[in-house]
Coordinates of C-alpha atoms and ligand atoms in Angstrom, one line a residue:
M24 CA 81.8 123.2 126.2
S25 CA 78.8 121.4 127.6
Q26 CA 75.6 120.9 125.7
R27 CA 73.7 123.3 128.1
N28 CA 76.3 126.0 127.7
T29 CA 76.2 125.8 123.9
T30 CA 72.4 126.0 123.9
L31 CA 72.7 129.2 126.1
A32 CA 75.3 130.6 123.7
N33 CA 73.0 130.1 120.8
G34 CA 70.2 131.7 122.7
E35 CA 72.4 134.6 123.5
I36 CA 73.1 135.0 119.8
I37 CA 69.4 135.0 119.0
D38 CA 68.7 137.5 121.8
A39 CA 71.5 139.7 120.4
I40 CA 69.9 139.6 116.9
S41 CA 66.5 140.5 118.4
R42 CA 68.0 143.5 120.3
F43 CA 69.9 144.5 117.2
L44 CA 66.7 144.5 115.2
E45 CA 64.8 146.5 117.9
S46 CA 67.3 149.4 117.5
P47 CA 69.8 148.9 114.6
P48 CA 72.9 151.0 115.0
E49 CA 73.2 154.2 113.0
G50 CA 74.6 153.5 109.5
T51 CA 73.7 149.8 109.4
P52 CA 73.2 148.9 105.6
D53 CA 69.5 148.5 104.8
E54 CA 70.1 145.0 103.2
I55 CA 71.4 143.6 106.5
I56 CA 68.3 144.9 108.4
E57 CA 66.1 143.6 105.7
A58 CA 67.8 140.2 105.7
F59 CA 67.4 139.8 109.5
D60 CA 63.9 141.3 109.4
L61 CA 62.6 139.1 106.6
A62 CA 63.9 136.0 108.2
G63 CA 62.5 137.1 111.5
T64 CA 59.6 139.2 112.5
R65 CA 57.6 140.0 109.5
E66 CA 57.1 137.0 107.2
F67 CA 58.5 134.2 109.3
L68 CA 58.6 133.2 112.9
P69 CA 61.2 135.0 115.1
P70 CA 64.8 133.7 114.5
K71 CA 64.9 132.6 118.1
L72 CA 62.0 130.3 117.7
F73 CA 63.5 129.0 114.5
L74 CA 66.8 128.1 116.2
E75 CA 65.1 126.5 119.2
T76 CA 62.9 124.4 116.9
V77 CA 66.0 123.1 115.0
E78 CA 67.9 122.7 118.3
Q79 CA 65.2 120.6 119.8
A80 CA 64.2 118.7 116.7
P81 CA 64.3 114.9 117.3
V82 CA 66.4 114.3 114.2
A83 CA 70.2 114.8 114.0
I84 CA 70.6 118.1 112.1
S85 CA 73.9 119.6 110.9
I86 CA 74.7 122.7 108.8
T87 CA 77.9 122.7 106.8
D88 CA 79.7 125.0 104.4
S89 CA 80.0 124.0 100.7
T90 CA 82.9 121.7 101.5
A91 CA 81.0 119.8 104.2
R92 CA 82.9 121.6 107.1
I93 CA 80.5 121.5 110.0
L94 CA 79.2 124.9 111.2
Y95 CA 76.3 123.8 113.4
V96 CA 74.9 120.6 114.9
N97 CA 71.8 120.2 117.1
S98 CA 71.3 118.3 120.3
A99 CA 70.0 115.2 118.6
F100 CA 73.2 115.1 116.5
E101 CA 75.2 115.2 119.7
R102 CA 73.1 112.4 121.3
L103 CA 73.3 110.2 118.2
S104 CA 77.0 110.7 117.3
G105 CA 78.3 110.9 120.8
Y106 CA 80.3 114.0 119.9
L107 CA 79.8 117.3 121.6
R108 CA 79.3 120.1 119.1
D109 CA 82.7 121.7 120.0
E110 CA 84.4 118.4 119.0
V111 CA 82.9 118.4 115.5
I112 CA 82.4 122.1 114.6
G113 CA 85.1 123.0 112.0
Q114 CA 85.6 119.3 111.1
N115 CA 84.4 117.6 107.9
E116 CA 81.3 115.5 108.1
S117 CA 83.6 112.6 107.2
V118 CA 84.4 112.4 110.9
L119 CA 81.2 110.3 111.1
S120 CA 82.3 108.0 108.2
S121 CA 83.2 104.4 109.4
K122 CA 84.9 103.9 106.0
S123 CA 82.5 101.0 105.3
T124 CA 80.4 103.0 102.8
P125 CA 81.5 102.3 99.2
I126 CA 83.1 105.3 97.5
S127 CA 80.5 105.2 94.7
V128 CA 77.9 106.2 97.3
Y129 CA 79.8 109.3 98.3
Q130 CA 80.4 110.1 94.6
D131 CA 76.7 109.9 94.0
L132 CA 76.0 112.1 97.1
W133 CA 78.4 114.8 96.0
E134 CA 77.3 114.7 92.3
T135 CA 73.7 115.2 93.5
I136 CA 74.2 118.0 96.0
K137 CA 76.7 119.8 93.8
D138 CA 74.0 119.7 91.1
K139 CA 71.8 121.6 93.6
R140 CA 69.5 118.6 94.2
V141 CA 68.5 116.9 97.4
W142 CA 70.4 113.6 98.2
H143 CA 68.6 110.8 100.1
G144 CA 70.5 107.7 101.1
T145 CA 72.0 105.4 103.7
L146 CA 75.6 105.6 105.0
V147 CA 77.5 103.5 107.5
N148 CA 78.5 106.0 110.3
H149 CA 80.3 105.5 113.5
R150 CA 79.8 107.2 116.8
K151 CA 82.6 108.7 118.8
S152 CA 82.8 105.4 120.6
R153 CA 83.5 103.7 117.2
E154 CA 80.2 101.9 117.4
E155 CA 78.8 101.6 113.9
Y156 CA 75.3 102.6 113.0
L157 CA 73.2 102.9 109.8
A158 CA 72.4 106.5 109.1
E159 CA 69.5 107.4 106.8
L160 CA 70.6 110.8 105.6
I161 CA 69.0 113.7 103.6
I162 CA 71.3 116.4 102.4
S163 CA 69.7 119.6 101.0
P164 CA 71.7 122.5 99.5
V165 CA 71.0 126.0 101.0
F166 CA 71.4 128.7 98.5
S167 CA 72.7 132.3 98.8
A168 CA 70.8 135.3 97.5
N169 CA 72.7 134.9 94.1
G170 CA 71.6 131.3 93.8
Q171 CA 74.9 129.7 94.6
I172 CA 75.3 126.9 97.1
A173 CA 76.2 128.5 100.4
Y174 CA 75.6 125.7 102.9
Y175 CA 74.4 122.2 103.1
L176 CA 71.7 121.1 105.6
G177 CA 72.1 117.5 106.7
M178 CA 69.5 115.5 108.6
H179 CA 70.0 111.9 109.6
R180 CA 68.6 109.3 111.9
D181 CA 69.7 105.9 113.1
I182 CA 67.9 103.1 111.2
T183 CA 70.1 100.3 112.5
E184 CA 67.3 98.6 114.4
M185 CA 64.9 99.0 111.5
H186 CA 67.5 97.5 109.2
Q187 CA 68.0 94.6 111.6
L188 CA 64.2 94.0 111.6
E189 CA 64.1 94.2 107.8
Q190 CA 67.0 91.7 107.6
R191 CA 65.2 89.4 110.1
L192 CA 62.0 89.7 108.1
K193 CA 63.9 88.9 104.9
F194 CA 65.5 86.0 106.5
Q195 CA 62.2 84.7 107.7
K196 CA 60.7 85.1 104.2
E197 CA 63.7 83.3 102.7
L198 CA 63.4 80.6 105.3
T199 CA 59.6 80.2 104.7
E200 CA 60.1 80.2 100.9
A201 CA 62.9 77.6 101.2
A202 CA 60.8 75.4 103.4
L203 CA 57.8 75.8 101.0
D204 CA 59.9 75.0 98.0
A205 CA 61.3 71.9 99.7
V206 CA 57.9 70.4 100.4
P207 CA 56.6 68.1 97.6
M208 CA 53.0 69.5 98.0
V209 CA 51.7 72.2 95.8
V210 CA 51.2 75.4 97.9
A211 CA 49.7 78.7 96.8
M212 CA 48.3 81.7 98.6
V213 CA 45.3 83.1 96.6
D214 CA 43.5 86.3 97.2
A215 CA 39.7 86.9 96.9
E216 CA 40.1 87.7 93.2
R217 CA 41.9 84.4 92.7
K218 CA 45.2 86.2 92.2
V219 CA 48.2 84.0 93.3
L220 CA 50.1 86.0 95.9
M221 CA 52.7 83.4 96.7
D222 CA 53.5 79.9 95.4
N223 CA 56.2 77.2 95.6
H224 CA 58.4 75.1 93.3
A225 CA 55.8 72.3 93.1
Y226 CA 53.1 74.9 92.1
K227 CA 55.4 76.3 89.4
A228 CA 56.1 72.8 88.0
L229 CA 52.3 72.2 87.8
L230 CA 51.9 75.5 86.1
G231 CA 54.3 74.2 83.4
D232 CA 52.5 70.9 83.1
F233 CA 49.3 72.7 82.5
R234 CA 50.9 75.0 79.9
G235 CA 50.6 78.2 81.8
V236 CA 47.0 77.8 83.1
E237 CA 47.1 78.8 86.8
P238 CA 46.7 75.6 88.8
A239 CA 45.0 77.6 91.6
T240 CA 42.2 78.5 89.1
L241 CA 41.9 74.8 88.1
F242 CA 41.7 73.7 91.8
L243 CA 39.2 76.4 92.7
D244 CA 37.0 75.6 89.7
A245 CA 37.1 71.9 90.6
L246 CA 36.3 72.6 94.2
E247 CA 33.5 74.9 93.2
Q248 CA 32.0 72.1 91.0
Q249 CA 32.5 69.4 93.5
L250 CA 31.7 71.2 96.8
G251 CA 30.0 74.3 95.7
F252 CA 33.0 75.9 97.3
D253 CA 32.9 79.7 97.0
L254 CA 36.1 81.6 97.6
S255 CA 34.4 84.9 98.6
N256 CA 32.2 83.0 101.0
V257 CA 35.2 81.5 102.8
C258 CA 36.2 85.0 103.8
Q259 CA 32.9 85.7 105.4
V260 CA 32.2 82.3 107.0
G261 CA 35.8 81.7 107.8
K262 CA 35.8 78.0 107.1
G263 CA 38.4 76.2 105.1
F264 CA 38.3 72.6 103.9
G265 CA 40.5 69.5 104.2
N266 CA 41.5 66.6 102.1
I267 CA 39.1 66.9 99.2
D268 CA 40.1 64.8 96.2
V269 CA 40.4 66.8 93.0
R270 CA 41.0 65.4 89.5
L271 CA 42.8 67.5 86.9
D272 CA 43.1 66.5 83.3
P273 CA 46.3 67.8 81.8
P274 CA 46.4 69.0 78.2
G275 CA 48.0 66.9 75.5
G276 CA 46.3 63.7 76.5
A277 CA 48.5 63.0 79.6
S278 CA 47.0 60.8 82.3
P279 CA 44.7 62.5 84.8
R280 CA 46.3 63.7 88.0
W281 CA 44.7 63.6 91.5
F282 CA 45.3 65.9 94.4
A283 CA 44.1 65.9 98.0
C284 CA 43.3 69.5 98.5
S285 CA 43.1 71.5 101.8
G286 CA 42.4 75.2 102.2
V287 CA 43.1 77.4 105.2
R288 CA 41.7 80.9 105.5
V289 CA 44.3 83.6 106.2
A290 CA 43.3 87.2 106.9
E291 CA 44.8 89.6 104.4
L292 CA 46.9 92.4 105.7
D293 CA 45.3 95.7 105.0
E294 CA 47.9 98.2 103.7
A295 CA 45.5 101.1 103.0
A296 CA 46.5 104.1 105.1
N297 CA 42.9 105.1 105.7
N298 CA 42.3 101.7 107.4
Y299 CA 45.2 102.1 109.9
F300 CA 42.9 102.7 112.9
K301 CA 40.0 100.6 111.7
Q302 CA 39.0 97.2 113.1
T303 CA 40.4 94.4 111.0
G304 CA 37.4 92.0 111.6
A305 CA 35.6 92.6 108.3
S306 CA 38.8 92.7 106.3
R307 CA 39.5 90.7 103.2
C308 CA 41.1 87.3 103.3
C309 CA 43.3 84.9 101.3
L310 CA 43.2 81.2 101.0
L311 CA 46.3 79.1 101.6
L312 CA 45.8 76.2 99.2
I313 CA 47.7 73.0 99.8
A314 CA 47.4 70.2 97.2
N315 CA 49.1 66.9 97.9
E316 CA 49.4 64.8 94.7
V317 CA 47.9 61.3 95.2
T318 CA 48.0 60.3 91.5
S319 CA 50.0 57.1 92.0
S320 CA 47.8 55.7 94.8
R321 CA 44.7 56.8 92.9
R322 CA 46.1 55.1 89.8
R323 CA 46.4 51.8 91.6
I324 CA 42.8 52.1 92.9
N325 CA 41.7 53.1 89.4
E326 CA 43.5 50.1 87.9
A327 CA 41.5 47.7 90.1
R328 CA 38.4 49.6 89.3
L329 CA 39.1 49.4 85.6
N330 CA 39.4 45.6 85.8
M331 CA 35.9 45.5 87.5
I332 CA 34.6 47.8 84.8
R333 CA 36.2 45.6 82.1
A334 CA 34.4 42.5 83.5
N335 CA 31.2 44.4 83.9
M336 CA 31.3 45.7 80.4
A337 CA 32.2 42.3 79.0
E338 CA 29.0 40.9 80.6
Q339 CA 27.0 43.9 79.4
Q340 CA 28.4 43.4 76.0
M341 CA 27.5 39.8 76.0
V342 CA 23.9 40.6 77.0
Q343 CA 23.8 43.3 74.4
T344 CA 25.1 41.0 71.7
M345 CA 22.4 38.5 72.6
R346 CA 19.8 41.2 72.5
E347 CA 21.0 42.4 69.2
A348 CA 21.0 38.8 67.7
I349 CA 17.6 38.0 69.0
S350 CA 16.2 41.4 68.0
G351 CA 17.7 40.8 64.5
A352 CA 16.0 37.5 64.3
I353 CA 12.7 39.0 65.4
F354 CA 13.2 41.8 62.8
K355 CA 13.9 39.3 60.0
L356 CA 11.1 36.8 61.0
Q357 CA 8.6 39.7 61.1
V358 CA 9.1 40.2 57.3
P359 CA 7.8 36.7 56.1
L360 CA 5.1 36.8 58.8
N361 CA 3.8 40.1 57.4
V362 CA 3.8 38.6 53.9
I363 CA 1.8 35.6 55.2
K364 CA -0.6 37.9 57.0
A365 CA -1.1 39.9 53.9
A366 CA -1.7 36.7 51.8
I367 CA -4.3 35.4 54.2
S368 CA -6.2 38.7 54.2
M369 CA -6.5 38.5 50.4
P370 CA -10.1 37.4 49.0
D371 CA -10.7 33.6 48.9
G372 CA -10.8 32.1 45.3
G373 CA -11.8 28.4 45.7
S374 CA -11.2 25.2 47.6
A375 CA -7.5 24.9 46.5
K376 CA -6.9 28.4 47.7
S377 CA -8.7 27.6 50.9
S378 CA -6.4 24.7 51.7
L379 CA -3.4 27.1 50.9
R380 CA -5.0 29.6 53.3
E381 CA -5.1 26.9 56.0
V382 CA -1.4 26.1 55.4
L383 CA -0.6 29.8 55.6
Q384 CA -2.7 30.1 58.7
Q385 CA -0.7 27.3 60.3
A386 CA 2.6 28.9 59.2
L387 CA 1.5 32.2 60.7
E388 CA 0.5 30.6 64.0
S389 CA 3.8 28.7 64.3
G390 CA 5.6 31.9 63.2
N391 CA 3.8 33.9 65.9
E392 CA 4.7 31.2 68.4
A393 CA 8.4 31.4 67.3
M394 CA 8.1 35.2 67.7
D395 CA 6.7 34.9 71.2
S396 CA 9.5 32.5 72.3
L397 CA 12.1 34.9 70.7
H398 CA 10.6 37.8 72.6
G399 CA 10.6 35.7 75.8
S400 CA 14.2 34.8 75.4
L401 CA 15.2 38.4 74.8
P402 CA 17.5 39.2 77.9
S403 CA 16.1 42.2 79.8
P404 CA 18.3 45.3 79.7
T405 CA 20.4 45.6 82.9
L406 CA 18.9 48.2 85.3
E407 CA 21.5 50.6 86.6
Q408 CA 21.4 53.2 89.4
T409 CA 22.3 56.8 88.7
S410 CA 25.4 58.3 90.4
T411 CA 27.6 61.3 90.1
V412 CA 29.9 60.8 87.1
N413 CA 32.8 62.6 85.7
I414 CA 32.7 62.5 81.9
N415 CA 36.5 63.0 81.6
E416 CA 36.9 59.9 83.8
I417 CA 34.4 57.9 81.9
V418 CA 35.9 58.7 78.4
H419 CA 39.4 58.1 79.7
E420 CA 38.4 54.7 81.2
V421 CA 36.9 53.7 77.8
I422 CA 40.1 54.8 76.0
K423 CA 42.1 52.6 78.5
L424 CA 39.8 49.7 78.0
S425 CA 40.3 50.1 74.2
T426 CA 44.1 50.2 74.5
D427 CA 44.6 46.7 73.1
R428 CA 42.5 47.3 70.1
L429 CA 44.0 50.7 69.5
L430 CA 47.6 49.2 69.6
A431 CA 46.6 46.3 67.4
T432 CA 45.2 48.6 64.7
G433 CA 48.0 51.3 65.0
V434 CA 45.5 54.0 65.9
V435 CA 46.9 57.1 67.7
V436 CA 44.5 58.6 70.3
D437 CA 44.7 62.4 70.7
W438 CA 42.9 62.9 74.0
R439 CA 42.1 66.5 74.7
P440 CA 40.0 66.9 77.8
T441 CA 39.1 70.2 79.4
A442 CA 41.0 70.3 82.6
V443 CA 38.0 70.6 84.9
L444 CA 34.5 69.5 83.9
P445 CA 31.3 69.7 86.1
S446 CA 30.1 66.4 87.2
L447 CA 26.8 64.8 85.9
S448 CA 24.2 62.7 87.4
G449 CA 24.1 59.6 85.2
R450 CA 24.4 55.9 84.7
A451 CA 28.2 55.3 84.5
N452 CA 28.0 51.9 82.7
S453 CA 25.6 53.0 80.1
L454 CA 27.7 56.1 79.4
R455 CA 30.8 53.9 79.2
G456 CA 28.9 51.8 76.7
L457 CA 27.9 54.9 74.7
F458 CA 31.5 56.0 74.3
K459 CA 32.7 52.5 73.7
Y460 CA 30.3 52.3 70.6
L461 CA 31.6 55.6 69.3
I462 CA 35.3 54.7 69.8
D463 CA 34.9 51.3 68.3
N464 CA 33.2 52.9 65.3
A465 CA 36.0 55.4 65.0
I466 CA 38.6 52.6 65.1
E467 CA 36.6 50.6 62.5
A468 CA 36.4 53.7 60.2
V469 CA 40.1 54.4 60.2
N470 CA 40.8 50.7 59.6
E471 CA 38.5 50.8 56.6
A472 CA 40.0 53.9 55.2
G473 CA 43.4 52.2 55.4
R474 CA 45.4 55.5 55.8
P475 CA 49.0 55.3 56.8
Y476 CA 48.3 57.7 59.7
R477 CA 45.3 56.7 61.8
E478 CA 44.0 59.0 64.4
V479 CA 41.1 59.2 66.8
R480 CA 40.7 62.5 68.6
L481 CA 38.5 62.9 71.7
E482 CA 37.7 66.3 73.1
T483 CA 35.6 67.3 76.1
R484 CA 34.3 70.8 77.1
E485 CA 31.4 72.5 78.8
E486 CA 29.1 74.6 76.6
N487 CA 25.8 76.3 77.6
H488 CA 25.3 74.0 80.6
E489 CA 26.0 70.9 78.4
L490 CA 29.0 68.6 78.5
V491 CA 30.1 68.1 75.0
V492 CA 32.3 65.2 73.9
E493 CA 33.5 65.0 70.3
V494 CA 34.8 61.8 68.8
M495 CA 36.7 62.5 65.6
D496 CA 38.5 60.1 63.3
N497 CA 40.3 60.4 60.0
G498 CA 38.6 57.4 58.6
S499 CA 36.2 56.8 55.7
G500 CA 33.5 59.2 57.0
I501 CA 29.7 58.9 56.7
Q502 CA 28.0 59.9 53.5
Q503 CA 25.5 62.7 53.7
S504 CA 22.7 60.3 52.7
Q505 CA 23.5 57.9 55.5
R506 CA 23.9 60.4 58.4
I507 CA 20.3 59.9 59.6
K508 CA 20.0 56.2 58.6
A509 CA 23.1 55.4 60.5
F510 CA 21.1 55.7 63.7
E511 CA 18.4 53.2 62.5
P512 CA 18.5 49.8 64.1
F513 CA 20.3 47.1 62.1
F514 CA 21.7 49.6 59.6
C515 CA 25.2 48.6 58.7
G516 CA 27.3 50.8 56.4
W517 CA 30.6 49.1 56.9
T518 CA 32.2 47.6 53.8
H519 CA 33.1 44.5 55.8
A520 CA 29.9 44.1 57.8
G521 CA 31.2 40.9 59.4
E522 CA 29.8 40.5 62.9
H523 CA 28.3 44.0 63.0
A524 CA 24.7 44.0 63.9
G525 CA 24.2 47.7 63.1
M526 CA 23.0 48.5 66.5
G527 CA 25.9 50.6 67.9
L528 CA 24.7 54.1 67.0
T529 CA 21.2 53.2 67.9
M530 CA 22.2 52.1 71.4
A531 CA 24.5 55.2 71.8
Q532 CA 21.7 57.5 70.9
E533 CA 19.4 55.6 73.3
V534 CA 21.8 56.2 76.2
A535 CA 22.3 59.8 75.3
I536 CA 18.5 60.4 75.1
G537 CA 18.2 58.6 78.4
H538 CA 20.4 61.2 79.9
G539 CA 18.4 64.1 78.3
G540 CA 21.1 64.5 75.6
S541 CA 21.9 63.7 72.0
V542 CA 24.3 62.2 69.6
E543 CA 24.9 63.9 66.2
I544 CA 27.1 63.3 63.2
D545 CA 28.7 66.5 62.0
A546 CA 27.6 67.2 58.4
D547 CA 30.4 69.7 57.7
F548 CA 33.3 67.6 59.0
L549 CA 35.9 66.8 56.2
G550 CA 38.5 64.1 56.1
G551 CA 36.7 61.6 58.4
C552 CA 33.9 61.7 60.8
R553 CA 33.0 63.8 63.9
V554 CA 30.3 62.5 66.3
T555 CA 29.2 65.0 69.0
V556 CA 27.6 63.8 72.2
R557 CA 25.8 66.5 74.3
L558 CA 24.8 65.7 77.8
P559 CA 23.0 68.4 80.0
V560 CA 24.9 69.1 83.2
N561 CA 21.7 68.8 85.2
G562 CA 20.6 65.8 83.0
T563 CA 17.1 64.6 83.1
E564 CA 17.0 60.9 83.6
G565 CA 14.8 59.5 80.9
G566 CA 15.3 55.9 82.0
Ligands
FAD7 P1 86.8 111.2 100.6 O1 88.0 110.6 99.9 O2 87.0 112.5 101.2 O3 85.6 111.2 99.7 C1 85.0 110.1 99.0 C2 84.5 110.6 97.7 O4 83.4 111.5 97.9 C3 85.5 111.3 96.8 O5 86.2 110.4 96.0 C4 84.7 112.2 96.0 O6 84.1 111.6 94.9 C5 83.5 112.6 96.9 N1 83.8 113.8 97.6 C6 84.2 114.0 98.9 N2 84.2 115.3 99.2 C7 83.8 115.9 98.1 C8 83.7 117.3 97.8 N3 83.9 118.3 98.7 N4 83.2 117.6 96.5 C9 83.0 116.6 95.6 N5 83.1 115.4 95.8 C10 83.5 115.0 97.1 N6 79.6 111.3 105.3 C11 79.5 110.3 106.1 O7 80.2 109.3 106.0 N7 78.5 110.3 107.1 C12 77.7 111.4 107.3 O8 76.9 111.4 108.1 C13 77.8 112.5 106.4 N8 77.0 113.6 106.4 C14 77.2 114.6 105.5 C15 76.3 115.7 105.7 C16 76.5 116.8 104.8 C17 75.6 118.0 105.0 C18 77.4 116.7 103.8 C19 77.6 117.9 102.8 C20 78.3 115.6 103.6 C21 78.2 114.5 104.5 N9 79.0 113.4 104.4 C22 78.8 112.4 105.3 C23 80.0 113.3 103.3 C24 81.3 113.6 103.8 O9 81.5 115.0 103.7 C25 82.4 112.9 103.0 O10 82.3 113.2 101.7 C26 82.4 111.4 103.2 O11 82.3 111.1 104.6 C27 83.6 110.7 102.6 O12 84.7 111.1 103.2 P2 86.0 110.3 103.2 O13 87.1 111.1 103.8 O14 85.8 108.9 103.7 O15 86.4 110.1 101.6

């Protein structure tokens, strides 16, 4: 039977039902009239319209009995399966099975529908031509008046193409991920809320190195501090950035790591249904962050730089030592001169006293001359330009410069920098000098204490717009009575004063004050000493 004929036959059935309902034959049971009537004219649309709707529906529809024997199929079913309805009516739906669907799927299907529930799933079907296709199928039980399953309604569509597209998409995704994982650079896609949407192996490795702290956050913090880079602004302005060097300080005292960072703006796909027809211009965006590790080349450059700094600091140290020695001499000479001055100003008691006064006067004059020449020979402090400095970098350089001394004295350094610190406008050499004094003092203190385990711990952090550096040691500590005195010039509290001039903390404090900051000795620290340096982020240059 042709498709057209079948449609006519169905139409004839509907027409017959309509005619029957117009004048039901004498003696027709009321239930039958009621059943046709309810399904038709009164509460629902006419049966003819129902059938035509099902017949012309664009999805393949079949109605079976409770054993899946086909009773009805629509035109879309014929088109999709390639079978004419006469060829399948009376057959089991299994006529469509290509035998590639696992039996467990059918078991689940039957368990579900026999339990009077709707089954939704995918089967591998074949057409009459044996060509296979993927069928997305919904089977719904149709109940009789007594609640038993009378029929099953099956609706299916061909999703082969969609599946192919999905597979291609999956393949593309796997390919992209494999390529991303293979590259040595750190790659991450970050949304406007800094959430990492996608990353690669190198990123995950970095995440481990930073003990679970998202590297994307560290990079963005560093870029914000270095460039004033604002992630939300990138979405509006649409500009990325390229090859910006970022320094990250890993936890646990590991050496700093350097990355050349680039960022590319990528428009975020809007999944919201209500934005389906809207313009995507003002939509949100993500940032593709690419960070290429350049630590080894940076380390080589830093090594050369460190040598320069070492030479520079040695010179600075020499000048400083001379200044300290001469200042010490001035300080010491001032005492007898003051005594002489006081003696001269005492009332005159006779000629003998007068000649003594003369001698004293001469001694005072030659003393003053000596003082003038000492003042004249005092080397002037080196003037230094301010520049943008990274305190983590400065402290780390000083630790490296102190390596020989630390090794010789068996002191373990526990370096705990905050991964990203804002930079500061300051005098790098003076600041190096500041931390050198504090580290040297810490080494001296643990030496004097003579403990078997000698540790110096250095921590950096940002607190209330200040950069805080703490230098802690498990050495002899500073007595409460000496905490203020220790900052006085020429005060020396070491047991073995040796060549110490007692100017270290004075100079350290001078540098900190010159940067608008301070140096304090913690009164509550037990088991050693903790010196805290505070430097304002927007430091005022005091000279
Ligand atoms: P079988 O050996 O007949 O069945 C496989 C397993 O399915 C059995 O081991 C058993 O666990 C379960 N099973 C089969 N028949 C029954 C039953 N009557 N009662 C309880 N469990 C049973 N199949 C397709 O492959 N493609 C279709 O498009 C499709 N459409 C369907 C539409 C409707 C409305 C219904 C009710 C079923 C449909 N089926 C379809 C399922 C089909 O009837 C067969 O169960 C299936 O094709 C497996 O048949 P088989 O001969 O390969 O294996």
